[in-house]
Structures are given as structure tokens and as C-alpha cells.
Amino acid sequence: MKATEAAALPVRPGEEPWTPEELEQVRNQLESEIVAQREEIRESENEVDELLTDPVAGAGDDPADTGAKTFQREHDLALAYNTRDLLAKNERAIERMHAGTYGVCESCGQAIGKARLQAFPRATLCVTCKQREERR
């Protein structure tokens, strides 16, 4: 993104405009998280594949062992789903940067705030709209 494009991204009153360096730092953070999340998903899928293709896995286990393994498997799947969700949000944030809509609240259309995006780069709602959403 060019310097003029970075400066054109919305900021809240009292905040300095985005610099290309600041935006690049946020983009690099998102991209490194994407790489790590894709690797984590790949590892989870490999583990699940191994469990599903092992015909003797769990043979001879008592009910407590079976329950513990089932609980662990469900826990691992829940973590994988969460990682997929975070991956999608990170990819969406980069898409919004390219589209020039990064920093615009998807609910009210106002600026999310540069400080909020630097702390939580995949935010899509301003603080006010996020608080309203959480109260529901």
C-alpha cells in the first residue's frame, strides 16, 4: 500500500494518520499469524487422519480410557475450529487493507481506531459497536 493510501485509511479524532510503516507492521503481524495458523491446522488434520485410519486404536480400552480419549479428540477439534476462524479473520483483515476498507467499522461505518487495530489487527467493529454486540 502506498503512503497516500495508508494515510487515507480512517482514524478516530485525535489519532495520527496511518503511515506506510505502521500498516506494513500490522500486515506482517497478520501474515506471520496466518502462516502459523495454517501449520497448526495442517498438524491437527494429520493427527485426526492418523486416529481415523488406525484400526486398532482404542482396542481393549476400558470405558474411562475411551471417554478420556473422546474428550481429548473433541477438545483438539474445537481448537482446530477456533484456529480456522482466526485464520479467516486474519485473511479478511488483509483483504480489507487491499480494498481500502481496513479500519472502517462494519456496523456503523465510523473509524475503528488506529490504536485498537494495532492491538487487535483483525477487529471489524469499533469499541462502541463491539460493546453493543456483546451486551446482546
XYZ file of N, CA, C and O in Angstrom:
544
model
N 0.849 -1.173 0.000
C 0.000 0.000 0.000
C 0.894 1.235 0.000
O 1.846 1.312 0.755
N 0.571 2.181 -0.833
C 1.365 3.395 -0.963
C 1.124 4.323 0.229
O 0.153 4.197 0.958
N 2.022 5.286 0.391
C 1.935 6.223 1.512
C 0.610 6.974 1.503
O -0.017 7.150 2.544
N 0.167 7.400 0.337
C -1.092 8.147 0.269
C -2.279 7.250 0.610
O -3.239 7.691 1.221
N -2.200 5.970 0.212
C -3.277 5.040 0.531
C -3.324 4.749 2.029
O -4.388 4.641 2.612
N -2.165 4.583 2.653
C -2.118 4.331 4.094
C -2.687 5.527 4.846
O -3.471 5.369 5.780
N -2.312 6.708 4.458
C -2.790 7.915 5.128
C -4.288 8.115 4.930
O -4.938 8.794 5.716
N -4.857 7.520 3.883
C -6.283 7.682 3.607
C -7.160 6.767 4.463
O -8.376 6.963 4.521
N -6.559 5.788 5.134
C -7.349 4.908 5.994
C -7.915 5.711 7.154
O -7.260 6.621 7.676
N -9.130 5.407 7.581
C -9.768 6.203 8.626
C -9.109 6.024 9.991
O -8.621 4.943 10.323
N -9.091 7.097 10.743
C -8.623 7.082 12.135
C -9.626 7.871 12.970
O -10.395 8.675 12.449
N -9.602 7.627 14.256
C -10.502 8.347 15.153
C -9.964 9.757 15.389
O -8.780 10.017 15.207
N -10.820 10.683 15.792
C -10.354 12.045 16.076
C -9.231 12.031 17.119
O -9.292 11.308 18.102
N -8.193 12.787 16.835
C -7.054 12.880 17.740
C -5.940 11.892 17.423
O -4.854 11.988 17.996
N -6.186 10.946 16.531
C -5.152 9.987 16.161
C -4.407 10.478 14.921
O -4.986 11.133 14.058
N -3.139 10.143 14.845
C -2.331 10.473 13.671
C -2.731 9.547 12.525
O -3.111 8.404 12.756
N -2.631 10.002 11.293
C -2.923 9.116 10.151
C -1.960 7.922 10.125
O -0.862 7.980 10.660
N -2.415 6.854 9.465
C -1.567 5.676 9.306
C -0.356 6.038 8.462
O -0.473 6.761 7.476
N 0.802 5.520 8.841
C 1.985 5.631 7.992
C 2.151 4.285 7.281
O 1.665 3.254 7.776
N 2.814 4.282 6.146
C 3.038 3.007 5.454
C 3.781 1.986 6.340
O 3.505 0.795 6.280
N 4.701 2.473 7.167
C 5.465 1.586 8.039
C 4.561 0.931 9.086
O 4.686 -0.260 9.369
N 3.659 1.716 9.676
C 2.735 1.172 10.679
C 1.820 0.119 10.054
O 1.603 -0.951 10.623
N 1.313 0.426 8.888
C 0.424 -0.501 8.203
C 1.179 -1.767 7.801
O 0.658 -2.877 7.923
N 2.418 -1.610 7.360
C 3.235 -2.765 6.987
C 3.520 -3.644 8.206
O 3.523 -4.870 8.109
N 3.736 -3.012 9.347
C 3.974 -3.769 10.584
C 2.739 -4.605 10.942
O 2.854 -5.779 11.289
N 1.554 -4.026 10.831
C 0.317 -4.751 11.115
C 0.133 -5.872 10.106
O -0.212 -7.004 10.468
N 0.392 -5.599 8.830
C 0.258 -6.610 7.788
C 1.230 -7.770 8.049
O 0.868 -8.938 7.926
N 2.471 -7.458 8.416
C 3.455 -8.510 8.702
C 3.015 -9.376 9.882
O 3.196 -10.594 9.854
N 2.442 -8.746 10.897
C 1.938 -9.488 12.046
C 0.829 -10.448 11.610
O 0.825 -11.620 11.975
N -0.104 -9.945 10.812
C -1.198 -10.779 10.316
C -0.670 -11.933 9.456
O -1.105 -13.076 9.601
N 0.263 -11.633 8.580
C 0.796 -12.659 7.685
C 1.563 -13.733 8.454
O 1.466 -14.920 8.131
N 2.303 -13.349 9.486
C 3.015 -14.361 10.274
C 2.034 -15.220 11.061
O 2.234 -16.429 11.205
N 0.947 -14.620 11.549
C -0.083 -15.397 12.234
C -0.755 -16.366 11.260
O -1.054 -17.505 11.622
N -0.983 -15.923 10.031
C -1.598 -16.786 9.018
C -0.732 -18.012 8.761
O -1.235 -19.141 8.707
N 0.569 -17.811 8.618
C 1.481 -18.930 8.376
C 1.426 -19.911 9.553
O 1.313 -21.129 9.351
N 1.481 -19.403 10.771
C 1.450 -20.260 11.959
C 0.117 -21.000 12.069
O 0.078 -22.191 12.410
N -0.978 -20.320 11.771
C -2.294 -20.948 11.871
C -2.476 -22.027 10.808
O -3.049 -23.087 11.096
N -1.997 -21.795 9.621
C -2.094 -22.824 8.576
C -1.302 -24.068 8.972
O -1.739 -25.194 8.740
N -0.137 -23.869 9.549
C 0.669 -25.005 10.004
C -0.036 -25.745 11.140
O -0.058 -26.981 11.164
N -0.621 -25.012 12.062
C -1.350 -25.626 13.177
C -2.538 -26.447 12.663
O -2.785 -27.566 13.131
N -3.255 -25.921 11.700
C -4.393 -26.645 11.107
C -3.903 -27.907 10.399
O -4.503 -28.973 10.543
N -2.810 -27.799 9.673
C -2.254 -28.945 8.957
C -1.863 -30.049 9.953
O -2.155 -31.226 9.735
N -1.242 -29.670 11.056
C -0.863 -30.651 12.074
C -2.097 -31.303 12.695
O -2.115 -32.520 12.907
N -3.109 -30.522 12.981
C -4.342 -31.068 13.556
C -4.998 -32.054 12.603
O -5.464 -33.114 13.026
N -5.044 -31.705 11.331
C -5.652 -32.596 10.341
C -4.875 -33.899 10.221
O -5.468 -34.972 10.103
N -3.564 -33.815 10.295
C -2.748 -35.031 10.237
C -3.008 -35.925 11.446
O -3.090 -37.149 11.309
N -3.137 -35.330 12.628
C -3.414 -36.109 13.833
C -4.775 -36.794 13.742
O -4.917 -37.960 14.102
N -5.782 -36.087 13.269
C -7.117 -36.666 13.125
C -7.091 -37.787 12.090
O -7.693 -38.849 12.303
N -6.377 -37.572 10.986
C -6.266 -38.614 9.964
C -5.641 -39.880 10.541
O -6.090 -40.994 10.258
N -4.609 -39.713 11.355
C -3.963 -40.867 11.969
C -4.930 -41.615 12.885
O -4.967 -42.842 12.883
N -5.701 -40.868 13.660
C -6.665 -41.509 14.564
C -7.736 -42.272 13.793
O -8.148 -43.357 14.189
N -8.196 -41.696 12.692
C -9.269 -42.318 11.930
C -8.812 -43.510 11.099
O -9.611 -44.389 10.786
N -7.538 -43.549 10.735
C -7.049 -44.643 9.901
C -6.425 -45.778 10.698
O -6.118 -46.818 10.128
N -6.262 -45.621 12.002
C -5.683 -46.681 12.836
C -6.795 -47.629 13.277
O -7.612 -47.281 14.129
N -6.838 -48.852 12.710
C -7.952 -49.756 13.001
C -7.946 -50.334 14.415
O -8.982 -50.771 14.901
N -6.819 -50.312 15.089
C -6.770 -50.890 16.431
C -6.660 -49.841 17.526
O -6.469 -50.175 18.687
N -6.770 -48.590 17.175
C -6.687 -47.536 18.183
C -7.847 -47.675 19.153
O -9.009 -47.734 18.767
N -7.532 -47.787 20.399
C -8.562 -47.872 21.430
C -9.053 -49.277 21.694
O -9.902 -49.488 22.556
N -8.538 -50.257 20.958
C -8.972 -51.631 21.196
C -8.510 -52.072 22.579
O -7.359 -51.910 22.956
N -9.418 -52.587 23.340
C -9.090 -53.074 24.675
C -9.133 -52.012 25.750
O -8.837 -52.296 26.911
N -9.470 -50.771 25.400
C -9.570 -49.708 26.399
C -10.803 -49.929 27.260
O -11.836 -50.404 26.797
N -10.680 -49.559 28.520
C -11.889 -49.582 29.348
C -12.686 -48.309 29.089
O -12.207 -47.389 28.433
N -13.939 -48.232 29.543
C -14.790 -47.067 29.250
C -14.193 -45.721 29.679
O -14.387 -44.718 29.002
N -13.451 -45.704 30.778
C -12.854 -44.446 31.226
C -11.797 -43.963 30.236
O -11.715 -42.769 29.927
N -10.980 -44.883 29.730
C -9.965 -44.512 28.742
C -10.612 -44.027 27.455
O -10.175 -43.046 26.853
N -11.665 -44.722 27.039
C -12.370 -44.325 25.826
C -12.962 -42.935 25.984
O -12.863 -42.099 25.079
N -13.559 -42.674 27.139
C -14.140 -41.351 27.399
C -13.088 -40.262 27.410
O -13.297 -39.172 26.867
N -11.934 -40.543 28.034
C -10.859 -39.550 28.086
C -10.322 -39.249 26.687
O -10.072 -38.098 26.347
N -10.177 -40.297 25.865
C -9.681 -40.089 24.502
C -10.694 -39.311 23.658
O -10.318 -38.451 22.864
N -11.967 -39.619 23.855
C -13.012 -38.899 23.119
C -13.026 -37.429 23.521
O -13.121 -36.538 22.669
N -12.906 -37.176 24.820
C -12.872 -35.786 25.299
C -11.683 -35.046 24.700
O -11.822 -33.912 24.234
N -10.513 -35.682 24.693
C -9.317 -35.046 24.147
C -9.476 -34.760 22.654
O -9.113 -33.700 22.164
N -10.069 -35.711 21.929
C -10.281 -35.539 20.488
C -11.225 -34.363 20.226
O -10.979 -33.540 19.346
N -12.317 -34.291 20.996
C -13.261 -33.178 20.827
C -12.612 -31.846 21.172
O -12.859 -30.833 20.514
N -11.764 -31.846 22.186
C -11.041 -30.628 22.574
C -10.109 -30.190 21.438
O -10.055 -29.006 21.081
N -9.382 -31.143 20.866
C -8.478 -30.836 19.754
C -9.244 -30.301 18.545
O -8.798 -29.362 17.880
N -10.403 -30.889 18.261
C -11.215 -30.413 17.133
C -11.738 -28.999 17.391
O -11.767 -28.172 16.481
N -12.135 -28.712 18.624
C -12.610 -27.367 18.956
C -11.487 -26.342 18.770
O -11.727 -25.238 18.250
N -10.279 -26.700 19.165
C -9.146 -25.795 18.967
C -8.858 -25.590 17.482
O -8.552 -24.476 17.048
N -8.994 -26.646 16.695
C -8.770 -26.527 15.251
C -9.824 -25.623 14.611
O -9.504 -24.800 13.747
N -11.082 -25.753 15.032
C -12.142 -24.880 14.502
C -11.870 -23.425 14.877
O -12.073 -22.510 14.065
N -11.409 -23.191 16.099
C -11.077 -21.831 16.539
C -9.926 -21.273 15.697
O -9.956 -20.108 15.287
N -8.936 -22.097 15.435
C -7.805 -21.662 14.616
C -8.262 -21.323 13.206
O -7.823 -20.329 12.621
N -9.171 -22.116 12.654
C -9.704 -21.825 11.310
C -10.441 -20.491 11.299
O -10.350 -19.722 10.349
N -11.193 -20.223 12.369
C -11.923 -18.964 12.474
C -10.951 -17.781 12.527
O -11.142 -16.781 11.835
N -9.896 -17.897 13.339
C -8.892 -16.834 13.419
C -8.178 -16.646 12.087
O -7.907 -15.515 11.671
N -7.896 -17.738 11.408
C -7.259 -17.662 10.097
C -8.137 -16.883 9.119
O -7.659 -15.989 8.412
N -9.416 -17.179 9.097
C -10.339 -16.470 8.205
C -10.395 -14.979 8.545
O -10.425 -14.133 7.644
N -10.388 -14.657 9.826
C -10.418 -13.245 10.233
C -9.142 -12.520 9.831
O -9.181 -11.361 9.404
N -8.000 -13.185 9.976
C -6.735 -12.564 9.572
C -6.691 -12.347 8.065
O -6.253 -11.296 7.594
N -7.143 -13.345 7.311
C -7.166 -13.192 5.854
C -8.116 -12.080 5.446
O -7.826 -11.303 4.527
N -9.244 -11.966 6.130
C -10.217 -10.908 5.839
C -9.618 -9.532 6.129
O -9.849 -8.577 5.380
N -8.827 -9.415 7.195
C -8.193 -8.132 7.519
C -7.247 -7.696 6.406
O -7.235 -6.525 6.006
N -6.481 -8.631 5.861
C -5.568 -8.293 4.759
C -6.359 -7.918 3.509
O -5.998 -6.981 2.801
N -7.463 -8.619 3.257
C -8.315 -8.258 2.124
C -8.849 -6.840 2.283
O -8.913 -6.082 1.312
N -9.237 -6.487 3.502
C -9.745 -5.133 3.756
C -8.659 -4.091 3.545
O -8.936 -2.984 3.095
N -7.409 -4.423 3.867
C -6.296 -3.496 3.601
C -6.190 -3.236 2.104
O -6.056 -2.089 1.676
N -6.244 -4.302 1.317
C -6.128 -4.156 -0.144
C -7.311 -3.383 -0.727
O -7.151 -2.643 -1.697
N -8.485 -3.568 -0.128
C -9.688 -2.899 -0.635
C -9.796 -1.454 -0.153
O -10.652 -0.706 -0.628
N -8.955 -1.063 0.808
C -9.016 0.297 1.347
C -10.103 0.491 2.386
O -10.418 1.621 2.754
N -10.687 -0.605 2.877
C -11.741 -0.503 3.891
C -11.252 -0.900 5.274
O -12.041 -0.981 6.210
N -9.956 -1.144 5.409
C -9.394 -1.502 6.701
C -9.561 -0.321 7.657
O -9.249 0.808 7.310
N -10.094 -0.574 8.828
C -10.268 0.478 9.812
C -11.664 1.065 9.836
O -11.956 1.939 10.649
N -12.556 0.586 8.959
C -13.938 1.067 8.926
C -14.808 0.045 9.652
O -14.780 -1.149 9.346
N -15.578 0.504 10.627
C -16.471 -0.366 11.385
C -17.522 -0.951 10.444
O -18.171 -0.218 9.700
N -17.694 -2.267 10.486
C -18.666 -2.920 9.609
C -20.098 -2.682 10.061
O -21.024 -2.959 9.310
N -20.287 -2.149 11.255
C -21.634 -1.898 11.752
C -22.072 -0.454 11.515
O -23.099 -0.216 10.898
N -21.274 0.498 11.981
C -21.697 1.898 11.902
C -20.988 2.695 10.815
O -21.385 3.810 10.493
N -19.909 2.160 10.240
C -19.197 2.853 9.177
C -18.201 3.895 9.656
O -17.552 4.542 8.845
N -18.063 4.054 10.966
C -17.098 5.003 11.515
C -15.717 4.338 11.630
O -15.579 3.132 11.455
N -14.707 5.128 11.977
C -13.354 4.594 12.140
C -13.283 3.690 13.367
O -13.846 4.014 14.420
N -12.625 2.564 13.218
C -12.436 1.639 14.344
C -11.442 2.232 15.328
O -11.615 2.117 16.537
N -10.434 2.838 14.836
C -9.399 3.422 15.684
C -8.075 2.734 15.442
O -7.976 1.507 15.478
N -7.087 3.542 15.177
C -5.753 3.042 14.863
C -5.166 2.252 16.034
O -4.629 1.158 15.841
N -5.312 2.769 17.242
C -4.756 2.089 18.419
C -5.404 0.722 18.615
O -4.730 -0.256 18.934
N -6.717 0.639 18.406
C -7.422 -0.645 18.536
C -6.915 -1.636 17.496
O -6.695 -2.803 17.790
N -6.725 -1.180 16.272
C -6.259 -2.067 15.207
C -4.808 -2.491 15.420
O -4.436 -3.601 15.049
N -4.008 -1.644 16.001
C -2.628 -2.040 16.280
C -2.591 -3.095 17.392
O -1.751 -3.982 17.371
N -3.520 -3.023 18.328
C -3.590 -4.010 19.403
C -4.296 -5.283 18.957
O -3.937 -6.388 19.362
N -5.341 -5.133 18.138
C -6.150 -6.257 17.670
C -6.400 -6.060 16.181
O -7.454 -5.571 15.774
N -5.436 -6.436 15.331
C -5.491 -6.090 13.910
C -6.645 -6.687 13.126
O -6.955 -6.228 12.039
N -7.317 -7.698 13.631
C -8.433 -8.289 12.884
C -9.785 -7.742 13.316
O -10.822 -8.269 12.917
N -9.788 -6.678 14.102
C -11.042 -6.069 14.553
C -11.839 -5.555 13.359
O -11.283 -4.964 12.432
N -13.153 -5.781 13.393
C -14.033 -5.294 12.333
C -15.078 -4.337 12.870
O -15.847 -3.773 12.101
N -15.108 -4.169 14.199
C -16.073 -3.274 14.831
C -15.353 -2.274 15.712
O -14.341 -2.605 16.340
N -15.892 -1.063 15.778
C -15.354 -0.076 16.702
C -15.714 -0.518 18.125
O -16.540 -1.418 18.331
N -15.127 0.106 19.119
C -15.354 -0.287 20.512
C -16.828 -0.172 20.875
O -17.399 -1.078 21.497
N -17.475 0.889 20.473
C -18.887 1.098 20.805
C -19.760 -0.014 20.234
O -20.601 -0.585 20.938
N -19.580 -0.345 18.979
C -20.386 -1.400 18.340
C -20.055 -2.771 18.924
O -20.942 -3.615 19.081
N -18.792 -3.002 19.268
C -18.403 -4.275 19.871
C -19.051 -4.436 21.238
O -19.550 -5.507 21.587
N -19.080 -3.358 22.025
C -19.734 -3.405 23.335
C -21.218 -3.677 23.176
O -21.805 -4.463 23.908
N -21.828 -3.038 22.210
C -23.263 -3.241 21.947
C -23.518 -4.696 21.554
O -24.471 -5.315 22.020
N -22.655 -5.257 20.718
C -22.797 -6.646 20.286
C -22.671 -7.613 21.466
O -23.409 -8.583 21.558
N -21.742 -7.346 22.356
C -21.516 -8.227 23.488
C -22.639 -8.176 24.513
O -22.851 -9.133 25.255
N -23.362 -7.082 24.567
C -24.487 -6.969 25.514
C -25.674 -7.786 25.067
O -26.534 -8.115 25.857
N -25.771 -8.081 23.783
C -26.917 -8.822 23.244
C -26.933 -10.247 23.674
O -26.275 -10.982 24.034
